[in-house]
Coordinates of C-alpha atoms and ligand atoms in Angstrom, one line a residue:
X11 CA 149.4 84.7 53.6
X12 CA 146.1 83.5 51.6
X13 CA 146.6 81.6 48.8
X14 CA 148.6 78.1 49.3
X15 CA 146.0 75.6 48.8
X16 CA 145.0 77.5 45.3
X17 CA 148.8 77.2 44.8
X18 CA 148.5 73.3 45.2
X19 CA 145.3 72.8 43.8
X20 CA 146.5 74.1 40.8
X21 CA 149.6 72.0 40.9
X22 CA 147.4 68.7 41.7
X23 CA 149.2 69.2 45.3
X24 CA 147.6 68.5 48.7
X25 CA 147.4 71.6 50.7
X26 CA 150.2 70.9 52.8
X27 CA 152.9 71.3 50.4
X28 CA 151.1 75.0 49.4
X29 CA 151.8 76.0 52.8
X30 CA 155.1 74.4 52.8
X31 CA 155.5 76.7 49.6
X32 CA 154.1 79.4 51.4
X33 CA 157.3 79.4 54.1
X34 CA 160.0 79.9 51.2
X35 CA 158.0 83.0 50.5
X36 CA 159.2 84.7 53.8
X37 CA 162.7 85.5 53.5
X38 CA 162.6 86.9 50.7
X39 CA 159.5 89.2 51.9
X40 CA 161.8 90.3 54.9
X41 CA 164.4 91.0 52.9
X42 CA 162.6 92.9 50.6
X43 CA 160.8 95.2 53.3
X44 CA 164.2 95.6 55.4
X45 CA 165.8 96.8 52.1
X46 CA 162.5 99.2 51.7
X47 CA 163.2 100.5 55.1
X48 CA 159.8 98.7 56.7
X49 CA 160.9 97.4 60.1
X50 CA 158.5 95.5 61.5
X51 CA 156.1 92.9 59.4
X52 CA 153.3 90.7 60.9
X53 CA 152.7 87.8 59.0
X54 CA 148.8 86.1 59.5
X55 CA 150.3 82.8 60.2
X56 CA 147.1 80.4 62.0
X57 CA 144.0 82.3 63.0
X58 CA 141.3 81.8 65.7
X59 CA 139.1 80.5 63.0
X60 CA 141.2 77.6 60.8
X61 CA 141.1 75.3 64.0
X62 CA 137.7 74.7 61.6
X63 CA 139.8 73.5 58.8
X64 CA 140.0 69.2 58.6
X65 CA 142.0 67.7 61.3
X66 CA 145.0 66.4 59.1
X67 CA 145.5 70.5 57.6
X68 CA 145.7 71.7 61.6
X69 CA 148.2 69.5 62.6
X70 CA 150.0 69.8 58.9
X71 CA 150.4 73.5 60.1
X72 CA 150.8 72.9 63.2
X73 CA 154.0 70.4 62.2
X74 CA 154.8 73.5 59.6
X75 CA 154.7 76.0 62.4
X76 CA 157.2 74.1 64.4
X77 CA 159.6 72.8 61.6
X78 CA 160.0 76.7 60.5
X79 CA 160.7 77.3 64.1
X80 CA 163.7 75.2 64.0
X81 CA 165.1 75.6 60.4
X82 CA 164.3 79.5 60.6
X83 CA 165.4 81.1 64.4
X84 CA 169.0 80.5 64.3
X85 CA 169.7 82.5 61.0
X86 CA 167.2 85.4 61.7
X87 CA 169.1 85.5 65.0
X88 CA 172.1 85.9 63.7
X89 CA 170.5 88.6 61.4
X90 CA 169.3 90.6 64.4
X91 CA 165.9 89.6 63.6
X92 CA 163.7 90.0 67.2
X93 CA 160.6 87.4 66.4
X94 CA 157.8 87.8 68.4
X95 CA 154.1 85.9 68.5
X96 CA 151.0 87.1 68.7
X97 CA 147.6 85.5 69.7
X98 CA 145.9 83.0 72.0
X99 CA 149.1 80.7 72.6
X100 CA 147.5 79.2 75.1
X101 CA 145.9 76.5 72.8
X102 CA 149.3 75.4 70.9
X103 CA 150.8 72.2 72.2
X104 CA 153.4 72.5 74.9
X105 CA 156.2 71.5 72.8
X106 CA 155.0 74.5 70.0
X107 CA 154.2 76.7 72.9
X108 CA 157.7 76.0 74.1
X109 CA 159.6 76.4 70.9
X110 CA 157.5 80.0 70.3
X111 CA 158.7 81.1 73.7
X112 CA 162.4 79.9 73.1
X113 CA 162.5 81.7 70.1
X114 CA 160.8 84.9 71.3
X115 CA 163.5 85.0 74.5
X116 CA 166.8 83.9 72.0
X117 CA 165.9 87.1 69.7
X118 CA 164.4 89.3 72.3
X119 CA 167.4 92.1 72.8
X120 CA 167.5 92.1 68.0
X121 CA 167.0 95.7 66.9
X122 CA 167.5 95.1 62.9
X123 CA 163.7 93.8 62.7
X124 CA 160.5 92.8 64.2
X125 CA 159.1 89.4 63.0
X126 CA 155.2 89.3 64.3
X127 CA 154.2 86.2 64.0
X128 CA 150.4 85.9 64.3
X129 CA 149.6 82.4 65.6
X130 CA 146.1 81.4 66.6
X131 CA 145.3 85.5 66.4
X132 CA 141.9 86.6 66.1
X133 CA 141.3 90.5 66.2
X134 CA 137.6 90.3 68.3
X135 CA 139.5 87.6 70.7
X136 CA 142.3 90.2 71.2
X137 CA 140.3 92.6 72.4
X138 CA 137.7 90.9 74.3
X139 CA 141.4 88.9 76.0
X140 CA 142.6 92.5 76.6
X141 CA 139.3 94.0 78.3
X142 CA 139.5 91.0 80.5
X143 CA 143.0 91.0 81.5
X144 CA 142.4 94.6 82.1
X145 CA 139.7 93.5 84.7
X146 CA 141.6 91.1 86.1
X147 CA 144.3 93.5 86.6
X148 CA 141.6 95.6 88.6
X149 CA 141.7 98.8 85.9
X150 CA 138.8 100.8 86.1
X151 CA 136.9 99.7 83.3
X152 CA 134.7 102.9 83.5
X153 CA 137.7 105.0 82.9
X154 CA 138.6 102.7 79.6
X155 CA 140.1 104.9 77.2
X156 CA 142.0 103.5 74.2
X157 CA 145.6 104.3 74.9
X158 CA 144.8 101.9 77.6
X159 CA 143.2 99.3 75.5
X160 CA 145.9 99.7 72.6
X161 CA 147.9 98.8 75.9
X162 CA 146.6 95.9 76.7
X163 CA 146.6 94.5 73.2
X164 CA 148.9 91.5 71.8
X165 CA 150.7 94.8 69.7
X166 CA 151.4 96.6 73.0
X167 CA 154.4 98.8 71.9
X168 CA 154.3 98.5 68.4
X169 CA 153.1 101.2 66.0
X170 CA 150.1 100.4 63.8
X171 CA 150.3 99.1 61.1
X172 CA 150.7 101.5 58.1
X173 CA 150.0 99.2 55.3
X174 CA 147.9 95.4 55.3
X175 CA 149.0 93.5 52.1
X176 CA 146.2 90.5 51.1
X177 CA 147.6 88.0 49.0
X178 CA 144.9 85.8 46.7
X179 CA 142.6 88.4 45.8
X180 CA 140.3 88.2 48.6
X181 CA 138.5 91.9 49.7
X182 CA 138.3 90.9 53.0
X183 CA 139.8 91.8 56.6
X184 CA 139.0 88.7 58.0
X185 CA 139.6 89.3 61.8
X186 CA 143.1 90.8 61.4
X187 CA 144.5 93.5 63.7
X188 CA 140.5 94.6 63.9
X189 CA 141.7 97.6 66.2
X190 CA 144.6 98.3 65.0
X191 CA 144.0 98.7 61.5
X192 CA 141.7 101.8 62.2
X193 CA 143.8 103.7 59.5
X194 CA 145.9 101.2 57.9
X195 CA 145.8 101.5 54.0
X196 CA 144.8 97.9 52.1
X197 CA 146.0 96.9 49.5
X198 CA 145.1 93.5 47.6
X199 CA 147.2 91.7 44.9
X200 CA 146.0 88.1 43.4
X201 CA 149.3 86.7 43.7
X202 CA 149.0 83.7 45.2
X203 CA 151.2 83.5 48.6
X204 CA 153.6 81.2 47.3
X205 CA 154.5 83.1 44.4
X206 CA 154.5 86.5 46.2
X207 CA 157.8 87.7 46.1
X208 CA 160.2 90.9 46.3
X209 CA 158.5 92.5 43.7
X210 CA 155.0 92.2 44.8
X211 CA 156.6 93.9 48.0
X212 CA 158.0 97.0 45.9
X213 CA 154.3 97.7 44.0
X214 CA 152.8 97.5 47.1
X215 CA 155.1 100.1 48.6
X216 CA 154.9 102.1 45.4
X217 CA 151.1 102.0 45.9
X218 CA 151.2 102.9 49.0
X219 CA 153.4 106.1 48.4
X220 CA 150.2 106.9 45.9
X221 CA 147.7 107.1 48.8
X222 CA 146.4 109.9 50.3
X223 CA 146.3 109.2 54.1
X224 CA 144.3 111.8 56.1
X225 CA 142.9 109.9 59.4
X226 CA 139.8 111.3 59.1
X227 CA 141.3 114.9 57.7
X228 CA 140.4 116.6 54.2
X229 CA 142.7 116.8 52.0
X230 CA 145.4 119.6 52.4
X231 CA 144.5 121.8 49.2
X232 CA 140.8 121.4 50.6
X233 CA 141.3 122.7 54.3
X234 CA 143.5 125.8 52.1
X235 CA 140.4 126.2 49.4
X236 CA 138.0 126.2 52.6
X237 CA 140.2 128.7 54.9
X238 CA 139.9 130.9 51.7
X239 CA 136.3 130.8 51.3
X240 CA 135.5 131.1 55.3
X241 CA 138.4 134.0 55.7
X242 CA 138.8 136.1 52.5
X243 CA 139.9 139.3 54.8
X244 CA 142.6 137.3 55.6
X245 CA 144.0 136.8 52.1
Ligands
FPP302 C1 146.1 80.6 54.0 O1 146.0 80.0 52.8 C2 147.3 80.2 54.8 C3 147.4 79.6 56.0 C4 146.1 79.3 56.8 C5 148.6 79.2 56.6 C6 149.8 80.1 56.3 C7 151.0 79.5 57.0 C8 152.2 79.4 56.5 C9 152.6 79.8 55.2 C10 153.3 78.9 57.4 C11 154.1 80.0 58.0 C12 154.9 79.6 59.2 C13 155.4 80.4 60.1 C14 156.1 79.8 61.3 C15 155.3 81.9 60.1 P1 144.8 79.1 52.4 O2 145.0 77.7 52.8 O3 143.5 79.7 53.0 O4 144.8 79.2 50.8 P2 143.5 79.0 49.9 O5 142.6 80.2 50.3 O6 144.0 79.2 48.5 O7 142.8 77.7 50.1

């Protein structure tokens, strides 16, 4: 969700009220997808590196993070949304820790959606987290293979995802999903987060329909083209 303080800077704004901005993007977003037929979103919320940013932006989104906690859960409840967090909890205050945890366990048994919210998520930490945890567990970390470590992961369960949308025009990954987004397809619009809306969602769906996904394959028509050349008996 890259973008909000560009959105207030260019509104002579503080940060804060970008991010704020940033929140009324997100129901209109789901909405968007569930009408599109994409079930599960993950929105990049907080991650392991902002703790970097000043002091008084942390705790403004840590205030955020809460606040949408409490104005958001009941009505995505009542939509069948099933909300879910991902990432190094451990460091959120109790009180966010316990609202996160209230609101995973209120929407748990929701089957209209999944809302992934990663929170304090860093893809190298979830890993390294998982290969621990997998230790700890006693696995047999010689026998590691990665339907095991795809296991382990904060995703455990969910597919992966298909398509990673970066607001703000940056051409970077920047720690997210490192793992699971072996074979997702990118695509990057500069619309600012706050301004990113229902229709951003639909071009980046029709872009997506445009892409040729192969996970590793050739192309169809070349595998046909080759099987012609190698085999021409068989023709
Ligand atoms: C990146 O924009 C955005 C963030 C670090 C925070 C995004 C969080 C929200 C919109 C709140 C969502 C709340 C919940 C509970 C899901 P930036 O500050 O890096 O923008 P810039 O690159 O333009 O400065």
């Amino acid at each position: 969700m890259d973008g909000n303080g560009r959105w207030a800077r260019r509104r002579h704004l503080p940060r804060a009220t970008g991010h704020r901005a940033g929140v009324s993007t997100i129901r209109p977003v789901m909405e968007a997808c569930h009408a599109a037929g994409v079930h599960i979103l993950t929105l990049y919320a907080f991650s392991t590196e902002n703790w970097s940013r000043p002091r008084h932006e942390v705790a403004a989104l840590m205030q955020l993070f809460g606040d949408t906690i409490d104005s958001e859960v009941g009505e995505m409840n009542a939509e069948g949304i099933q909300i879910r967090a991902i990432g190094d909890r451990s460091k959120l205050s109790p009180r966010l820790q316990k609202k996160v945890r209230a609101a995973e366990e209120v929407t748990s048994a929701n089957t209209r959606a999944i809302l992934n919210v990663a929170i304090n998520y860093g893809g190298r930490h979830e890993i390294v987290a998982a290969v621990r945890d997998l230790a700890v567990r006693g696995a047999d970390l010689s026998q590691l293979d990665t339907e095991t470590l795809s296991g382990a992961l904060y995703t455990a369960g969910l597919p992966d995802p298909d398509l990673i949308i970066r607001t703000a025009g940056e051409m970077r990954i920047s720690n997210f999903m490192l793992w699971q987004a072996a074979y997702a397809e990118i695509y990057v619009t500069e619309t600012l987060w706050p301004d990113f809306g229902a229709a951003d969602i639909d071009r980046a769906l029709a872009a997506y329909a445009r892409r040729d996904r192969r996970f590793g394959a050739v192309p169809d028509a070349a595998a046909l083209v080759e099987e012609a050349v190698v085999a021409p008996a068989s023709l």
